[in-house]
């Protein structure tokens, strides 16, 4: 396989959803199709006892949730697929957002009975900010859900994205009979008794009498034809360019638990989704097909996956070129050459050493403490990828060390955890009474922080919850910013000295935006997406 073929066969994506929409189920079915696992239940390792466990993962064990996230890969029909798993339950954290920066596209999984839910909305915003293609899978059609038109309307109203149904369901819940593929003019029949046996019928079109024969329910078929006509007349047209820009989402309907519609989704997705995409860097755009030297960036650091080694794993997204075990690359920020001798790739929690990988792939590097989120590694000429953004935390606590003598270890631990991206650290403005404030995206991170500082740095801390729920990076003309700094309360600085305002709620934030029209409030340190 040539370099170009290897890169073009890569598909790296993340599944974004709200807890319980069926992400684990869908992932598992995709892995089954790809032959990466042999039986259902393998992905749900979280429910079995065998599990790589470190001290702080005790929290995970106690709660039966997954604090770690992994990269799952499989081969299908000549494609090499990487699924970036995004932590989703109470362990929702900034890692979840950051993982999306390593994806070239996303699949938005929606429970058809519930529609767009809170967490999906947050993750969608990050995808939108990056302008990556977003595919939608409406799940659980075997149960009574909401009207598909209503779901499409919700995508437009709540998320501001237009949609194009690739297929259209015939019935739902009790009456769910199948899905018609609008592109292939193919009918997939749902058999509730044996959902895994899917009959596929090739039609001439929706008016084909074979449809009436296959679904013995004239009313249902009539309704389907009517809906499809409405879609053809009033719906958006399919436009791959808009899909590529993330402005139009192709919708698929199915039932992950029954594997229904999953393979159809996968096959369309692989054809329509992008191969590894170019990234911005200090040297301009790095295009994986033409820039054949190795480069990549660290998007996630995972601490202590193995209690015996107490090591960290830095996850690197390869942006261009080919990785070969043992190769020497430049760690641009510290200006040193390092040898990549022991990278690992992940299938669930099982580590295995890999020998080669290409643009689009994710590799895990053993990290004795050299890496920071956003670091660039390159072969050949030096450059750096655009900075990794910080996203607004939603929970805040003032943090202090219980024993003053432990101050040094405390600062070291905080520094380390900030570099890993587990927490964000802010400082208040008052020079005489400087206070440190920890911000996290998911509340569980506070427990992880307390636990890790205690067990890794032998420091006991005191956390005092603060009433804020939003952080906004503030920017504006120097004069306006000065006036703002004098008048506005609850100002802090982030790790890089940028000004951040903490708000208790949306209302407070809106009031400030009205009061200071010259100041722009950004919801991430990228200064891209505003309120
Ligand atoms: P998550 O990772 O997004 O949190 O969701 P997960 O796959 O764990 O699925 C959440 C629940 O929804 C599970 O039920 C799962 O079986 C169910 N589910 C997933 N896909 C479908 C579907 O297409 N149709 C229906 N009817 N249910 C679906 P559970 O009872 O919470 O767990 P379990 O005991 O079945 O594992």
Coordinates of C-alpha atoms and ligand atoms in Angstrom, one line a residue:
X1 CA 0.0 0.0 0.0
X2 CA 1.4 3.4 -0.9
X3 CA 1.5 6.3 1.6
X4 CA -1.3 8.0 -0.2
X5 CA -3.5 4.9 -0.2
X6 CA -2.8 4.4 3.5
X7 CA -3.7 7.9 4.4
X8 CA -6.8 8.0 2.2
X9 CA -8.1 4.9 3.7
X10 CA -8.1 6.4 7.2
X11 CA -11.4 7.7 8.8
X12 CA -11.0 9.2 12.3
X13 CA -14.2 10.2 14.0
X14 CA -15.9 10.6 17.4
X15 CA -19.4 9.8 18.5
X16 CA -21.1 12.6 20.3
X17 CA -24.2 12.0 22.3
X18 CA -26.0 12.4 25.6
X19 CA -25.6 9.5 28.1
X20 CA -27.9 6.6 27.4
X21 CA -28.5 7.5 23.7
X22 CA -26.7 4.2 22.9
X23 CA -23.1 5.2 22.1
X24 CA -21.6 2.1 23.7
X25 CA -24.1 -0.1 21.8
X26 CA -23.5 1.6 18.5
X27 CA -19.7 1.5 19.0
X28 CA -19.9 -2.2 19.8
X29 CA -21.9 -2.9 16.7
X30 CA -19.4 -1.0 14.5
X31 CA -16.6 -3.0 16.0
X32 CA -18.5 -6.2 15.4
X33 CA -18.9 -5.3 11.7
X34 CA -15.2 -4.5 11.6
X35 CA -14.3 -7.9 13.2
X36 CA -12.4 -6.1 16.0
X37 CA -14.5 -7.8 18.6
X38 CA -16.2 -11.2 18.4
X39 CA -19.0 -10.9 20.9
X40 CA -21.3 -8.2 22.2
X41 CA -20.4 -7.0 25.7
X42 CA -16.7 -6.6 25.0
X43 CA -16.8 -2.8 24.9
X44 CA -18.8 -2.6 28.1
X45 CA -15.7 -3.6 29.9
X46 CA -16.8 -1.1 32.5
X47 CA -19.4 -3.6 33.7
X48 CA -16.9 -6.5 34.1
X49 CA -14.3 -7.0 36.7
X50 CA -11.3 -7.3 34.5
X51 CA -10.0 -3.8 34.1
X52 CA -6.8 -2.0 34.1
X53 CA -7.0 -0.2 37.3
X54 CA -5.0 2.5 39.0
X55 CA -5.6 4.1 42.4
X56 CA -7.7 6.9 41.1
X57 CA -9.6 4.6 38.9
X58 CA -11.1 3.2 42.1
X59 CA -13.5 6.1 41.7
X60 CA -14.4 4.6 38.4
X61 CA -14.8 1.2 39.9
X62 CA -17.0 2.4 42.7
X63 CA -19.3 4.2 40.3
X64 CA -19.2 1.8 37.5
X65 CA -18.3 4.5 35.0
X66 CA -15.4 5.1 32.8
X67 CA -13.0 7.9 33.7
X68 CA -10.6 7.0 30.9
X69 CA -11.4 7.1 27.2
X70 CA -9.8 5.2 24.5
X71 CA -9.3 4.9 20.8
X72 CA -10.9 1.9 19.1
X73 CA -9.9 0.9 15.6
X74 CA -11.1 -1.6 13.0
X75 CA -10.8 -2.4 9.3
X76 CA -13.8 -2.4 7.1
X77 CA -14.0 -2.7 3.3
X78 CA -10.5 -1.4 2.8
X79 CA -10.9 1.5 5.3
X80 CA -9.0 1.9 8.5
X81 CA -11.4 3.3 11.0
X82 CA -10.4 5.0 14.3
X83 CA -13.2 5.8 16.7
X84 CA -12.3 8.3 19.4
X85 CA -14.3 7.4 22.4
X86 CA -15.5 10.4 24.3
X87 CA -16.2 10.1 28.0
X88 CA -19.8 10.8 28.6
X89 CA -21.4 10.2 31.9
X90 CA -20.5 12.0 35.1
X91 CA -17.0 11.8 33.9
X92 CA -17.7 14.4 31.2
X93 CA -14.6 16.5 31.2
X94 CA -12.6 18.9 29.1
X95 CA -11.0 15.7 27.7
X96 CA -14.2 15.0 26.0
X97 CA -14.0 18.4 24.2
X98 CA -10.4 18.0 23.4
X99 CA -10.8 14.6 21.9
X100 CA -13.0 16.3 19.3
X101 CA -10.0 18.3 18.1
X102 CA -8.4 15.1 17.1
X103 CA -11.3 13.9 15.0
X104 CA -11.9 14.7 11.3
X105 CA -15.7 14.2 11.6
X106 CA -18.3 13.3 14.1
X107 CA -21.3 11.1 14.4
X108 CA -24.1 12.7 16.5
X109 CA -26.1 9.9 18.1
X110 CA -29.6 10.9 19.1
X111 CA -32.3 9.0 21.0
X112 CA -35.3 9.5 18.7
X113 CA -37.6 9.7 21.7
X114 CA -35.6 12.4 23.4
X115 CA -34.2 14.5 20.6
X116 CA -31.2 16.9 21.1
X117 CA -30.1 16.7 24.7
X118 CA -27.8 18.9 26.8
X119 CA -24.5 17.1 26.4
X120 CA -25.0 16.6 22.7
X121 CA -25.6 20.3 22.3
X122 CA -22.3 21.1 24.1
X123 CA -20.3 18.7 22.0
X124 CA -22.0 19.8 18.8
X125 CA -20.8 23.4 19.5
X126 CA -17.2 22.2 19.6
X127 CA -17.6 20.3 16.3
X128 CA -19.3 23.4 14.8
X129 CA -16.5 25.6 15.9
X130 CA -14.0 23.3 14.1
X131 CA -16.3 23.1 11.0
X132 CA -16.0 19.3 10.8
X133 CA -18.7 17.2 9.0
X134 CA -21.3 15.9 11.3
X135 CA -23.4 12.8 10.6
X136 CA -26.5 12.0 12.6
X137 CA -27.8 8.6 13.7
X138 CA -31.3 8.7 15.1
X139 CA -31.4 5.7 17.4
X140 CA -34.0 3.5 19.1
X141 CA -36.5 3.4 16.3
X142 CA -37.7 0.1 17.7
X143 CA -39.4 2.2 20.4
X144 CA -41.9 4.9 20.0
X145 CA -40.1 8.1 19.4
X146 CA -40.7 11.5 18.1
X147 CA -41.9 12.4 14.6
X148 CA -38.8 12.5 12.3
X149 CA -39.8 15.9 10.9
X150 CA -39.9 17.3 14.4
X151 CA -36.5 15.8 15.1
X152 CA -35.1 17.5 11.9
X153 CA -36.7 20.8 13.0
X154 CA -35.0 20.5 16.3
X155 CA -31.6 20.0 14.7
X156 CA -32.2 23.3 12.9
X157 CA -33.7 25.2 15.7
X158 CA -31.5 24.1 18.6
X159 CA -28.2 23.4 16.7
X160 CA -28.6 25.6 13.7
X161 CA -27.7 22.8 11.3
X162 CA -29.7 21.8 8.2
X163 CA -30.2 18.2 7.6
X164 CA -30.7 15.7 4.8
X165 CA -32.2 12.3 5.7
X166 CA -30.3 9.6 3.8
X167 CA -33.0 7.2 4.6
X168 CA -36.6 7.5 5.9
X169 CA -38.2 5.3 8.4
X170 CA -41.5 3.5 7.8
X171 CA -43.3 3.4 11.1
X172 CA -41.8 3.6 14.5
X173 CA -42.0 1.6 17.8
X174 CA -44.7 -1.1 17.4
X175 CA -45.2 -0.3 13.8
X176 CA -41.5 0.1 12.8
X177 CA -41.2 -1.8 9.5
X178 CA -38.0 -0.6 8.0
X179 CA -35.9 2.2 6.5
X180 CA -35.9 3.3 2.9
X181 CA -32.5 4.3 1.6
X182 CA -33.1 7.4 -0.6
X183 CA -29.8 7.2 -2.4
X184 CA -29.8 3.5 -3.2
X185 CA -33.6 3.2 -3.5
X186 CA -33.3 0.2 -1.2
X187 CA -35.7 -1.0 1.4
X188 CA -34.4 -2.6 4.6
X189 CA -37.1 -4.5 6.4
X190 CA -37.2 -4.7 10.1
X191 CA -38.2 -8.0 11.6
X192 CA -39.1 -7.5 15.3
X193 CA -38.9 -11.2 16.0
X194 CA -35.4 -11.5 14.6
X195 CA -34.0 -8.0 14.1
X196 CA -30.6 -9.2 13.0
X197 CA -32.1 -10.8 9.9
X198 CA -32.5 -7.8 7.6
X199 CA -34.3 -8.4 4.3
X200 CA -33.1 -6.0 1.7
X201 CA -35.3 -5.2 -1.3
X202 CA -34.1 -3.2 -4.3
X203 CA -36.9 -0.9 -5.4
X204 CA -37.4 1.2 -8.5
X205 CA -38.4 4.0 -6.2
X206 CA -40.9 4.7 -3.4
X207 CA -43.8 4.0 -5.7
X208 CA -42.6 0.5 -6.5
X209 CA -45.5 -2.0 -5.8
X210 CA -42.8 -4.3 -4.2
X211 CA -43.0 -1.9 -1.3
X212 CA -46.7 -2.7 -0.8
X213 CA -46.0 -6.4 -1.0
X214 CA -43.2 -6.2 1.5
X215 CA -45.1 -4.1 4.1
X216 CA -48.6 -5.3 4.5
X217 CA -50.0 -2.1 6.0
X218 CA -51.5 0.2 3.3
X219 CA -52.0 3.1 5.7
X220 CA -48.4 3.0 6.8
X221 CA -47.1 2.8 3.3
X222 CA -49.3 5.6 2.2
X223 CA -48.0 7.8 5.1
X224 CA -44.4 6.9 4.2
X225 CA -45.0 7.9 0.5
X226 CA -46.5 11.2 1.5
X227 CA -43.7 12.0 3.9
X228 CA -41.1 11.2 1.3
X229 CA -42.8 13.4 -1.2
X230 CA -42.8 16.2 1.2
X231 CA -39.1 15.7 1.9
X232 CA -38.3 15.7 -1.9
X233 CA -40.3 18.8 -2.4
X234 CA -39.6 20.9 0.7
X235 CA -36.5 19.3 2.1
X236 CA -32.9 20.4 1.6
X237 CA -31.0 18.9 -1.3
X238 CA -28.0 16.7 -0.7
X239 CA -24.8 18.7 -1.1
X240 CA -21.5 17.1 -0.2
X241 CA -19.7 20.4 0.0
X242 CA -22.1 21.6 2.7
X243 CA -21.7 18.3 4.5
X244 CA -17.9 18.7 4.4
X245 CA -18.2 22.2 6.0
X246 CA -20.5 20.9 8.7
X247 CA -23.5 22.9 7.5
X248 CA -25.6 20.0 6.4
X249 CA -25.9 16.8 8.4
X250 CA -26.9 13.5 6.7
X251 CA -29.4 11.7 8.9
X252 CA -29.6 7.9 9.3
X253 CA -32.3 6.1 11.1
X254 CA -31.9 2.8 12.9
X255 CA -31.8 0.8 16.1
X256 CA -28.3 0.2 17.4
X257 CA -29.4 -2.6 19.7
X258 CA -30.8 -4.6 16.9
X259 CA -27.9 -3.7 14.6
X260 CA -30.6 -2.3 12.3
X261 CA -29.4 0.5 10.0
X262 CA -25.9 0.3 11.4
X263 CA -24.2 -1.2 8.5
X264 CA -25.9 1.1 6.0
X265 CA -24.8 4.0 8.1
X266 CA -21.3 2.7 8.2
X267 CA -21.1 2.2 4.5
X268 CA -22.4 5.7 3.6
X269 CA -20.4 7.3 6.4
X270 CA -17.1 5.8 5.1
X271 CA -17.8 7.1 1.6
X272 CA -19.0 10.6 2.6
X273 CA -16.6 11.4 5.5
X274 CA -13.2 12.9 5.0
X275 CA -9.9 11.2 5.0
X276 CA -7.4 12.8 7.4
X277 CA -7.8 16.6 7.0
X278 CA -5.2 19.4 6.9
X279 CA -4.4 21.3 10.1
X280 CA -3.3 24.9 10.7
X281 CA 0.3 25.3 11.9
X282 CA 2.9 28.1 12.4
X283 CA 4.2 27.1 8.9
X284 CA 0.8 27.3 7.2
X285 CA -1.6 24.5 6.4
X286 CA -0.2 21.0 6.9
X287 CA -1.8 18.8 4.2
X288 CA -1.3 15.1 5.0
X289 CA -1.1 13.9 1.4
X290 CA 1.6 16.3 0.4
X291 CA 3.5 16.8 3.7
X292 CA 5.0 13.4 4.0
X293 CA 7.2 14.0 7.0
X294 CA 5.8 12.9 10.3
X295 CA 4.0 15.4 12.5
X296 CA 1.4 15.3 15.2
X297 CA 0.0 16.9 18.3
X298 CA -0.8 15.8 21.8
X299 CA -4.5 16.2 22.6
X300 CA -4.9 14.2 25.7
X301 CA -2.8 13.0 28.6
X302 CA -3.9 10.1 30.7
X303 CA -2.2 9.6 34.1
X304 CA -1.3 6.4 35.7
X305 CA -3.1 3.9 33.5
X306 CA -1.0 1.2 35.0
X307 CA -0.5 1.4 38.7
X308 CA 2.7 -0.7 38.5
X309 CA 4.4 1.9 36.4
X310 CA 2.8 5.1 37.5
X311 CA 3.3 6.4 34.0
X312 CA 1.4 8.8 31.9
X313 CA 0.2 8.2 28.4
X314 CA 0.2 11.1 26.0
X315 CA -2.2 10.6 23.1
X316 CA -1.0 11.9 19.8
X317 CA -3.0 12.5 16.7
X318 CA -0.7 12.0 13.7
X319 CA -1.3 14.9 11.4
X320 CA 1.0 14.0 8.5
X321 CA 3.5 11.3 7.6
X322 CA 4.2 7.9 8.8
X323 CA 5.1 6.8 12.3
X324 CA 7.6 4.0 12.7
X325 CA 8.6 2.6 16.0
X326 CA 11.9 3.8 17.2
X327 CA 11.9 6.9 15.1
X328 CA 13.4 10.1 16.4
X329 CA 11.3 13.3 16.3
X330 CA 11.6 16.8 17.5
X331 CA 9.6 17.9 20.5
X332 CA 9.2 21.5 19.3
X333 CA 8.3 23.3 22.5
X334 CA 11.3 22.1 24.4
X335 CA 13.5 21.9 21.3
X336 CA 14.7 18.4 22.0
X337 CA 14.9 15.3 19.9
X338 CA 13.1 12.3 21.4
X339 CA 12.9 8.7 20.4
X340 CA 9.4 7.2 20.0
X341 CA 10.3 3.7 21.1
X342 CA 7.2 2.4 22.9
X343 CA 4.0 3.8 21.5
X344 CA 0.9 1.9 22.0
X345 CA -2.5 1.8 20.4
X346 CA -5.6 1.0 22.3
X347 CA -8.4 -1.4 21.9
X348 CA -10.5 -0.9 25.0
X349 CA -8.0 -1.1 27.8
X350 CA -5.7 -3.7 26.2
X351 CA -2.3 -2.2 25.4
X352 CA -0.4 -3.4 22.4
X353 CA 2.8 -2.1 20.9
X354 CA 2.4 -0.9 17.3
X355 CA 5.1 -0.7 14.7
X356 CA 3.7 1.8 12.2
X357 CA 0.9 4.3 11.9
X358 CA -0.2 6.9 9.5
X359 CA -1.7 10.4 9.4
X360 CA -5.2 10.1 10.9
X361 CA -4.1 7.5 13.5
X362 CA -3.8 8.0 17.2
X363 CA -0.9 6.7 19.1
X364 CA -0.2 6.6 22.8
X365 CA 3.2 7.6 24.0
X366 CA 4.7 6.7 27.3
X367 CA 5.3 10.0 29.0
X368 CA 7.7 10.5 31.9
X369 CA 6.4 14.1 32.2
X370 CA 7.7 15.7 29.0
X371 CA 4.4 16.5 27.4
X372 CA 1.7 19.1 27.7
X373 CA -1.6 19.3 26.0
X374 CA -1.1 20.9 22.6
X375 CA 2.6 19.9 22.1
X376 CA 3.8 19.4 18.6
X377 CA 6.1 16.6 17.5
X378 CA 7.7 16.8 14.0
X379 CA 10.2 15.1 11.8
X380 CA 12.3 17.6 9.7
X381 CA 11.6 21.3 9.8
X382 CA 10.2 22.7 13.0
X383 CA 6.7 24.1 13.3
X384 CA 3.9 24.1 15.8
X385 CA 0.2 23.3 15.4
X386 CA -2.3 25.9 16.4
X387 CA -2.8 26.1 20.2
X388 CA -5.3 23.7 21.8
X389 CA -8.2 25.7 23.2
X390 CA -9.4 25.6 26.7
X391 CA -13.2 25.4 27.1
X392 CA -15.4 27.0 29.7
X393 CA -15.5 25.0 32.9
X394 CA -18.9 24.7 34.5
X395 CA -17.8 24.1 38.1
X396 CA -15.5 26.2 40.2
X397 CA -13.8 25.8 43.6
X398 CA -11.3 27.9 45.5
X399 CA -8.4 25.6 46.3
X400 CA -6.0 25.7 49.3
X401 CA -3.5 23.4 50.8
X402 CA -4.2 22.2 54.3
X403 CA -0.6 22.1 55.5
X404 CA 1.4 25.2 54.6
X405 CA 4.6 23.1 54.7
X406 CA 3.4 21.1 51.8
X407 CA 3.1 24.1 49.6
X408 CA 5.8 23.1 47.1
X409 CA 4.3 19.6 46.4
X410 CA 0.9 21.2 46.2
X411 CA 2.1 23.7 43.5
X412 CA 3.9 20.9 41.7
X413 CA 0.8 18.7 41.7
X414 CA -1.4 21.5 40.5
X415 CA 1.0 22.4 37.7
X416 CA 1.2 18.8 36.6
X417 CA -2.6 18.3 36.6
X418 CA -3.0 21.6 34.7
X419 CA -0.5 20.4 32.1
X420 CA -2.4 17.2 31.7
X421 CA -5.5 19.2 31.1
X422 CA -7.4 17.6 34.0
X423 CA -8.2 21.0 35.5
X424 CA -8.0 24.6 34.7
X425 CA -6.3 26.9 37.1
X426 CA -7.3 30.6 37.5
X427 CA -5.9 33.3 39.7
X428 CA -7.8 36.1 41.2
X429 CA -6.7 39.7 40.5
X430 CA -6.0 40.9 44.0
X431 CA -2.2 40.8 44.4
X432 CA -2.4 40.9 48.2
X433 CA -4.9 38.1 48.5
X434 CA -4.2 36.0 45.5
X435 CA -6.5 33.1 45.4
X436 CA -6.3 30.0 43.2
X437 CA -9.5 28.8 41.6
X438 CA -9.9 25.4 40.0
X439 CA -12.4 25.1 37.1
X440 CA -13.6 21.8 35.7
X441 CA -16.0 20.7 33.0
X442 CA -17.4 17.7 34.9
X443 CA -17.8 17.7 38.7
X444 CA -16.2 14.3 39.1
X445 CA -12.9 16.0 38.3
X446 CA -12.9 17.6 41.7
X447 CA -12.8 14.1 43.3
X448 CA -10.1 13.0 40.9
X449 CA -8.1 16.1 41.8
X450 CA -8.4 15.5 45.5
X451 CA -7.6 11.9 45.2
X452 CA -4.6 12.3 42.9
X453 CA -3.1 15.2 45.0
X454 CA -3.4 13.0 48.1
X455 CA -2.0 9.8 46.6
X456 CA 0.5 11.1 44.1
X457 CA 1.7 14.2 45.9
X458 CA 0.8 13.4 49.5
X459 CA -1.1 16.7 49.8
X460 CA -4.4 17.3 51.4
X461 CA -6.4 20.1 50.0
X462 CA -9.5 22.1 50.8
X463 CA -12.0 22.8 48.1
X464 CA -14.6 25.4 48.6
X465 CA -17.3 25.4 45.9
X466 CA -18.0 28.7 44.3
X467 CA -21.3 29.7 42.7
X468 CA -20.0 30.3 39.2
X469 CA -21.1 28.2 36.2
X470 CA -19.5 29.9 33.3
X471 CA -16.2 31.3 32.3
X472 CA -15.7 33.7 29.4
X473 CA -12.4 34.8 27.9
X474 CA -12.7 38.6 27.5
X475 CA -11.0 40.6 24.7
X476 CA -11.4 44.1 23.4
X477 CA -9.6 47.4 22.7
X478 CA -7.1 48.2 25.4
X479 CA -9.0 51.2 26.8
X480 CA -12.3 49.4 26.9
X481 CA -10.6 46.4 28.5
X482 CA -9.0 48.6 31.2
X483 CA -12.4 50.2 32.1
X484 CA -13.9 46.7 32.1
X485 CA -11.2 45.4 34.4
X486 CA -11.8 48.2 36.9
X487 CA -15.6 47.8 37.0
X488 CA -16.3 44.1 36.5
X489 CA -16.3 41.8 39.4
X490 CA -15.1 38.2 39.4
X491 CA -12.2 38.6 37.0
X492 CA -9.4 36.1 37.0
X493 CA -6.5 35.2 34.8
X494 CA -5.9 31.9 33.2
X495 CA -2.6 30.0 33.0
X496 CA -1.4 32.2 30.2
X497 CA -2.4 35.5 31.8
X498 CA -5.5 36.0 29.7
X499 CA -8.5 37.7 31.3
X500 CA -11.4 35.5 32.2
X501 CA -14.7 36.5 33.7
X502 CA -16.6 34.1 35.9
X503 CA -20.4 34.3 35.9
X504 CA -23.0 32.6 38.0
X505 CA -25.5 32.2 35.2
X506 CA -26.5 33.1 31.7
X507 CA -28.4 36.2 32.9
X508 CA -25.4 37.7 34.6
X509 CA -23.4 37.1 31.4
X510 CA -26.0 38.7 29.2
X511 CA -26.1 41.7 31.4
X512 CA -22.3 42.1 31.1
X513 CA -22.4 41.8 27.3
X514 CA -25.0 44.5 27.2
X515 CA -23.1 46.8 29.5
X516 CA -19.8 46.3 27.7
X517 CA -20.5 46.2 24.0
X518 CA -16.8 46.7 23.1
X519 CA -15.8 43.6 24.9
X520 CA -16.2 40.2 23.3
X521 CA -16.8 37.2 25.5
X522 CA -15.5 34.0 24.1
X523 CA -16.5 30.6 25.4
X524 CA -13.0 29.1 24.8
X525 CA -9.5 30.4 24.9
X526 CA -9.3 30.0 21.1
X527 CA -11.2 33.2 20.8
X528 CA -13.5 31.7 18.2
X529 CA -16.9 30.9 19.5
X530 CA -18.7 33.6 21.3
X531 CA -21.6 33.4 23.7
Ligands
LIG1 P1 -24.5 5.2 26.2 O1 -23.2 4.5 26.0 O2 -24.8 6.2 25.2 O3 -24.7 5.7 27.6 O4 -25.7 4.2 26.0 P2 -25.7 2.6 26.0 O5 -25.2 2.0 24.7 O6 -25.1 2.0 27.3 O7 -27.3 2.4 25.9 C1 -28.1 2.9 26.9 C2 -29.4 2.0 27.0 O8 -30.1 2.1 25.8 C3 -29.1 0.5 27.2 O9 -30.1 0.0 27.9 C4 -29.1 0.0 25.8 O10 -29.4 -1.4 25.7 C5 -30.3 0.8 25.2 N1 -30.3 0.9 23.8 C6 -29.2 1.2 22.9 N2 -29.6 1.2 21.7 C7 -30.9 0.9 21.6 C8 -31.9 0.8 20.6 O11 -31.6 0.9 19.4 N3 -33.1 0.5 21.0 C9 -33.5 0.3 22.3 N4 -34.8 0.0 22.6 N5 -32.6 0.5 23.3 C10 -31.3 0.8 23.0 P3 -29.9 -0.3 29.5 O12 -31.1 -1.1 29.9 O13 -29.6 0.9 30.2 O14 -28.6 -1.2 29.6 P4 -28.4 -2.7 29.2 O15 -28.8 -3.5 30.4 O16 -29.3 -3.0 28.0 O17 -27.0 -2.8 28.8

